[in-house]
Tab-separated table of C-alpha atoms in Angstrom:
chain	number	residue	atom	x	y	z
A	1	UNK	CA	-37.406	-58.782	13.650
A	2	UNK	CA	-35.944	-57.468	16.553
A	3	UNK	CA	-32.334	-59.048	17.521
A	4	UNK	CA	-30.171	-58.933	20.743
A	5	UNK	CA	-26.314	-59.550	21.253
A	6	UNK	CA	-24.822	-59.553	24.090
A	7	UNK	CA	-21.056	-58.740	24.308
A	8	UNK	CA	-17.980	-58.781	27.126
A	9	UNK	CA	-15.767	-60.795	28.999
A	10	UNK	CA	-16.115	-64.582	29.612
A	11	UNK	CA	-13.916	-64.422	32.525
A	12	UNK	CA	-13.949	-61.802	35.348
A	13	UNK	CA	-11.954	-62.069	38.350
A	14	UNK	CA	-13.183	-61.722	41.732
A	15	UNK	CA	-13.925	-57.954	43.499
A	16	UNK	CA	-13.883	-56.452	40.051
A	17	UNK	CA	-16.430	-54.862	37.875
A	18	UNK	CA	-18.282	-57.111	35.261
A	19	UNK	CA	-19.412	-54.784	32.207
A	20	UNK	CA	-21.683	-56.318	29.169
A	21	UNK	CA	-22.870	-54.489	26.221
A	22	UNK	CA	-26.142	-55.506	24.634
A	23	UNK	CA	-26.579	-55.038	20.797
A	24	UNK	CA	-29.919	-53.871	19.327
A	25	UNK	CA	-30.847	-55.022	15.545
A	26	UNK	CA	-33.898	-55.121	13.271
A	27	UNK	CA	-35.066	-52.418	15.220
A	28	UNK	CA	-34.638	-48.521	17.575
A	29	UNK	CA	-33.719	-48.941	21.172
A	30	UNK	CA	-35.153	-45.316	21.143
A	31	UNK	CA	-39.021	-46.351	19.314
A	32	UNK	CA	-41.485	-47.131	21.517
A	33	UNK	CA	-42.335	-47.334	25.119
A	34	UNK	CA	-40.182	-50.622	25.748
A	35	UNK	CA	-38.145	-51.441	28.663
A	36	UNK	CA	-34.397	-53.175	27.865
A	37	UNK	CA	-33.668	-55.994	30.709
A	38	UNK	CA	-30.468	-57.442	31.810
A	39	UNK	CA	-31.647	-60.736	33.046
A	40	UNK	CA	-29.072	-63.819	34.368
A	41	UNK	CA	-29.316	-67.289	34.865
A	42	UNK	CA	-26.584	-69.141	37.611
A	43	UNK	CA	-25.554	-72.918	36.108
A	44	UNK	CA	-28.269	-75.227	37.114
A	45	UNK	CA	-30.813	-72.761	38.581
A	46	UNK	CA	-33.688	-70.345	37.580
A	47	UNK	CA	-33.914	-66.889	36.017
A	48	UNK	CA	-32.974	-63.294	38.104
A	49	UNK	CA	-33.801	-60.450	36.884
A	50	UNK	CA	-31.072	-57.535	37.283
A	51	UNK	CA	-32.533	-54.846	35.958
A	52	UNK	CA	-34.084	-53.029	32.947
A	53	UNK	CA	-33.662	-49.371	31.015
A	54	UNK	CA	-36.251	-46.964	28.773
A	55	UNK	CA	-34.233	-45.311	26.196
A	56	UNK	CA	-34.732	-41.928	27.879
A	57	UNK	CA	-32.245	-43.065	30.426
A	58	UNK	CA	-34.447	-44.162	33.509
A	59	UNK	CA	-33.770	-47.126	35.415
A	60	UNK	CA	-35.188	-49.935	37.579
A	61	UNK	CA	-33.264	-52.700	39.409
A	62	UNK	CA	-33.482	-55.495	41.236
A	63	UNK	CA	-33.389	-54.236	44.893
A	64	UNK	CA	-31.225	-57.133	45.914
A	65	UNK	CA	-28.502	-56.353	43.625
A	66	UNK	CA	-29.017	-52.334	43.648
A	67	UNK	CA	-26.202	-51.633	45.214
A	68	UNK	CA	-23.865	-53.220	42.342
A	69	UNK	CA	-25.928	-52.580	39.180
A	70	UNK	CA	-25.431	-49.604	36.803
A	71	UNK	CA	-27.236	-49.634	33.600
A	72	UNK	CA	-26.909	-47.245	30.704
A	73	UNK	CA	-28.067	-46.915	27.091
A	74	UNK	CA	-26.322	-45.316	23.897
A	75	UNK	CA	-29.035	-44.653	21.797
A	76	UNK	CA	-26.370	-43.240	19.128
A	77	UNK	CA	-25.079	-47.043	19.055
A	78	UNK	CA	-28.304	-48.763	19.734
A	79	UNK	CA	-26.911	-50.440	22.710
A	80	UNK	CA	-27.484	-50.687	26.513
A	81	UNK	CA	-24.684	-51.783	29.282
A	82	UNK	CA	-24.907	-53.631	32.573
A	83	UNK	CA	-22.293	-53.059	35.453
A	84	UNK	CA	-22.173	-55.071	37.825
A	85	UNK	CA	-19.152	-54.487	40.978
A	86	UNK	CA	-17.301	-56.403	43.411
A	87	UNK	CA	-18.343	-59.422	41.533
A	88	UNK	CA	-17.609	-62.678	43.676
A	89	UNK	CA	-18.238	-66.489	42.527
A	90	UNK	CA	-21.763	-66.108	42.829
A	91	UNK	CA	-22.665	-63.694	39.900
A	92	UNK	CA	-21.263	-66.765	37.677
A	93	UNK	CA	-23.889	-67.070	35.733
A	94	UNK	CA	-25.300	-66.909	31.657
A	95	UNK	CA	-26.028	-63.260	31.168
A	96	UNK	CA	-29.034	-62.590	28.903
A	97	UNK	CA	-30.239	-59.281	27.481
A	98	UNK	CA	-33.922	-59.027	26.739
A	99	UNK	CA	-36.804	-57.027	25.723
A	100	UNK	CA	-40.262	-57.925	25.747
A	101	UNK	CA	-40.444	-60.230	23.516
A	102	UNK	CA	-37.133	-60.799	22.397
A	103	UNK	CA	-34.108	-62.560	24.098
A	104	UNK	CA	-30.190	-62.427	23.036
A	105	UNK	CA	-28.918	-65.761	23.583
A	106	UNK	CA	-26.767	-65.309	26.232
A	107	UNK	CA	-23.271	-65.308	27.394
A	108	UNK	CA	-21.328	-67.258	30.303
A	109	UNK	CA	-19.433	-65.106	32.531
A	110	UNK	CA	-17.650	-66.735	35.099
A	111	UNK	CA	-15.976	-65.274	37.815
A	112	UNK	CA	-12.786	-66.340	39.521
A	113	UNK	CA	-9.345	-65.488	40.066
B	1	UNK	CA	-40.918	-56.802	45.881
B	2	UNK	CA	-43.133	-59.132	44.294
B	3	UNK	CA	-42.208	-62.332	45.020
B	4	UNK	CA	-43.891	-65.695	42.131
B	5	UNK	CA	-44.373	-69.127	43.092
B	6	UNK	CA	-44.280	-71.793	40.711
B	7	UNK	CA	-45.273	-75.285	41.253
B	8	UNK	CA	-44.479	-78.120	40.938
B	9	UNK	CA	-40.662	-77.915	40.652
B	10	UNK	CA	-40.853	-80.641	38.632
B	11	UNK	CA	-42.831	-83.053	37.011
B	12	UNK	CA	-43.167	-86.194	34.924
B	13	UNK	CA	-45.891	-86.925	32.549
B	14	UNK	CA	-46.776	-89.401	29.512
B	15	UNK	CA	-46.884	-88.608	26.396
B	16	UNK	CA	-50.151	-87.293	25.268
B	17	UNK	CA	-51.348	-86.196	29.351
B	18	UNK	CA	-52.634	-82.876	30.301
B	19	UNK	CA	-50.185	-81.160	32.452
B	20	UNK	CA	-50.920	-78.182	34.528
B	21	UNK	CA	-48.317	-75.904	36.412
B	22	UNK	CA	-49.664	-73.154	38.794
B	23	UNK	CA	-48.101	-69.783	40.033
B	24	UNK	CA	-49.096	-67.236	42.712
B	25	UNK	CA	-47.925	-64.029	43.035
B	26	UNK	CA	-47.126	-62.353	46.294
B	27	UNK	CA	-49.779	-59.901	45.476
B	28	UNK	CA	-52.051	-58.910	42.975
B	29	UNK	CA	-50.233	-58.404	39.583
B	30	UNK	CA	-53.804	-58.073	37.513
B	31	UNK	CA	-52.867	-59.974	34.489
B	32	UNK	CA	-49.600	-58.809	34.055
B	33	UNK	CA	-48.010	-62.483	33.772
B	34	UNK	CA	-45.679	-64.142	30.999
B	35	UNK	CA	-45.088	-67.829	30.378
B	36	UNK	CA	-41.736	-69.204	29.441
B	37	UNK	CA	-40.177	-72.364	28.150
B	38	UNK	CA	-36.697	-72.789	28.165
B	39	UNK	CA	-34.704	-75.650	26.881
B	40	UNK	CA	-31.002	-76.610	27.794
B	41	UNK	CA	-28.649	-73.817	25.903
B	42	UNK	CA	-31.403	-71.982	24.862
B	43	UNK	CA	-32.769	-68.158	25.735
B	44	UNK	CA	-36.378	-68.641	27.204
B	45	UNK	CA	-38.775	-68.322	24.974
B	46	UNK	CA	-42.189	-66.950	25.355
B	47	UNK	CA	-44.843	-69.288	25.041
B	48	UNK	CA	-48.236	-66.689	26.960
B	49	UNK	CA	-48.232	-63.010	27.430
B	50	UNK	CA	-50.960	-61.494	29.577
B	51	UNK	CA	-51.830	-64.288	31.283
B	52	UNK	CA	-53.489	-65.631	28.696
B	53	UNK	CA	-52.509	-64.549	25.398
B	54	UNK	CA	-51.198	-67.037	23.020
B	55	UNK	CA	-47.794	-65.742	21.375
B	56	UNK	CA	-47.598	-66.118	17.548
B	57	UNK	CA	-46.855	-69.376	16.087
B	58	UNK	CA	-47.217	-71.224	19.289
B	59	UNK	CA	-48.926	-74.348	19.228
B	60	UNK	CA	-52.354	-74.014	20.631
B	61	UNK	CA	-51.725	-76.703	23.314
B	62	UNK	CA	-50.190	-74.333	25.431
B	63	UNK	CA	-52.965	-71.932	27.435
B	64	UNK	CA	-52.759	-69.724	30.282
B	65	UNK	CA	-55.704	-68.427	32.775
B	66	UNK	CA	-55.965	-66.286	35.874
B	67	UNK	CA	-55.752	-62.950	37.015
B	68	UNK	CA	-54.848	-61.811	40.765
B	69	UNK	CA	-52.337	-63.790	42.673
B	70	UNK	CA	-53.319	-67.229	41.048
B	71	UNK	CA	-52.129	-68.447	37.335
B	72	UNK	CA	-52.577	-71.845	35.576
B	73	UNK	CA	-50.596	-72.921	32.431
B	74	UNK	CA	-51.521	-76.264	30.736
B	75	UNK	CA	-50.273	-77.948	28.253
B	76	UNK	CA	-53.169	-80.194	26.859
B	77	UNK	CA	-51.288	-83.222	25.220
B	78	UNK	CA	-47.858	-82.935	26.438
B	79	UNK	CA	-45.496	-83.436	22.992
B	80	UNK	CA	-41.620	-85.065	23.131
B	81	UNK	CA	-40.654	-81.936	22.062
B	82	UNK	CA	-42.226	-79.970	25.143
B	83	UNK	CA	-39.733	-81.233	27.451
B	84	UNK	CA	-38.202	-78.177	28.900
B	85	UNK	CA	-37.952	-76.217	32.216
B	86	UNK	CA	-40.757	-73.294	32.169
B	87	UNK	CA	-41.088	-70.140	34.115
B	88	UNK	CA	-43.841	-68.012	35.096
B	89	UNK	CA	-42.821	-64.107	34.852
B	90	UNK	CA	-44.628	-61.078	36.242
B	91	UNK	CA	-44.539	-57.112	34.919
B	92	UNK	CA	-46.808	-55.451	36.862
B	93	UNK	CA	-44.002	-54.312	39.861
B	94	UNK	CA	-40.528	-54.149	38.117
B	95	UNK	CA	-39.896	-58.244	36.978
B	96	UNK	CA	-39.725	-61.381	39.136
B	97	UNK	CA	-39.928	-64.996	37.976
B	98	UNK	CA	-40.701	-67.887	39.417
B	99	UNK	CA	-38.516	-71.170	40.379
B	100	UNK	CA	-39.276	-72.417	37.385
B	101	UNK	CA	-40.906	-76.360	36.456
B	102	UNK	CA	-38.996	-79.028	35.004
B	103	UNK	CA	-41.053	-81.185	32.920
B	104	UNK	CA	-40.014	-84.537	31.649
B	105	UNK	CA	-41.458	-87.437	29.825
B	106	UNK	CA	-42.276	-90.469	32.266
């Protein structure tokens, strides 16, 4: 059974660079064809996805946050990374890591000074 | 992009009713549609894969049909525990969602 952690700051203040690590159990971030998602969710409102990574390093994003987003993967960990810059009160939001299938359970980052 | 429109936005429904929640997609996404049900606190979880596909060990009151731009998902005899907001999701073009339903007991 495949397992997801996400992992960072809580608090991030505004104009700087929000970084979360997503931990991969129960299973290779390398097997398989599978895409790895960073997905978030503001307080009160619906689900945005960010972005999402194969394990040979390719990415996709969400071409209204493009410009901000970096994604990576350490397949030597069994982990993948979001990035997210000049964060401002609107990227506030529960932070989810997912593959198809399987979701981490999330983690509140807020930003503000 | 592709852009998914859920509706309604929310509902309310008696125990034991039929409830139906529909999504169109901006353009054709085949059947390359998830369903979603996510409850306060908790990581959606997913209910219908492929449009139509029932995910393992969920109840078989939940169903999904279409293919195209236009997706049903019923629930046949809405349960207490079904109260939750769910959230139609496509994978054909990168991943969008829609606004997502709020269903509650009336």
């Amino acid at each position: 059974q495949v397992q997801l952690q996400e992992s960072g700051p809580g608090l991030v203040k505004p104009s700087q660079t929000l970084s979360l690590t997503c931990t991969v159990s129960g299973g290779s971030i390398s097997s398989g064809d599978y895409y790895w998602s960073w997905i978030r969710q503001p307080p009160g409102k619906g689900l945005e996805w960010i972005g999402y990574i194969y394990y040979s390093g390719s990415t996709y994003y969400n071409p209204s946050l493009k410009s901000r987003v970096t994604i990576s993967v350490d397949t030597s960990k069994n982990q993948f990374s979001l990035k997210l810059s000049s964060v401002t009160a609107a990227d506030t939001a529960v932070y989810y890591c997912a593959t198809p299938g399987y979701w981490g359970q999330g983690t509140l980052v807020t930003v503000s000074s | 992009d592709i852009q998914m429109t859920q509706s309604p936005s929310s509902l309310s429904a008696s125990v034991g009713d039929r409830v139906t929640i529909t999504c169109q997609a901006s353009q054709d996404i085949s059947n390359y549609l998830n369903w979603y049900q996510q409850k306060p606190g908790k990581a959606p979880k997913l209910l219908i894969y492929d449009a139509s596909n029932l995910e393992t060990g969920v109840p078989s009151r939940f169903s999904g049909s279409g293919s195209g731009t236009d997706f049903t998902f019923t629930i046949s005899s809405l349960q207490p525990e079904d109260i939750a907001t769910y959230y139609c999701q496509q994978y054909d073009n990168l991943l969008s969602f829609g606004g997502g339903t709020k269903v509650e007991i009336k």
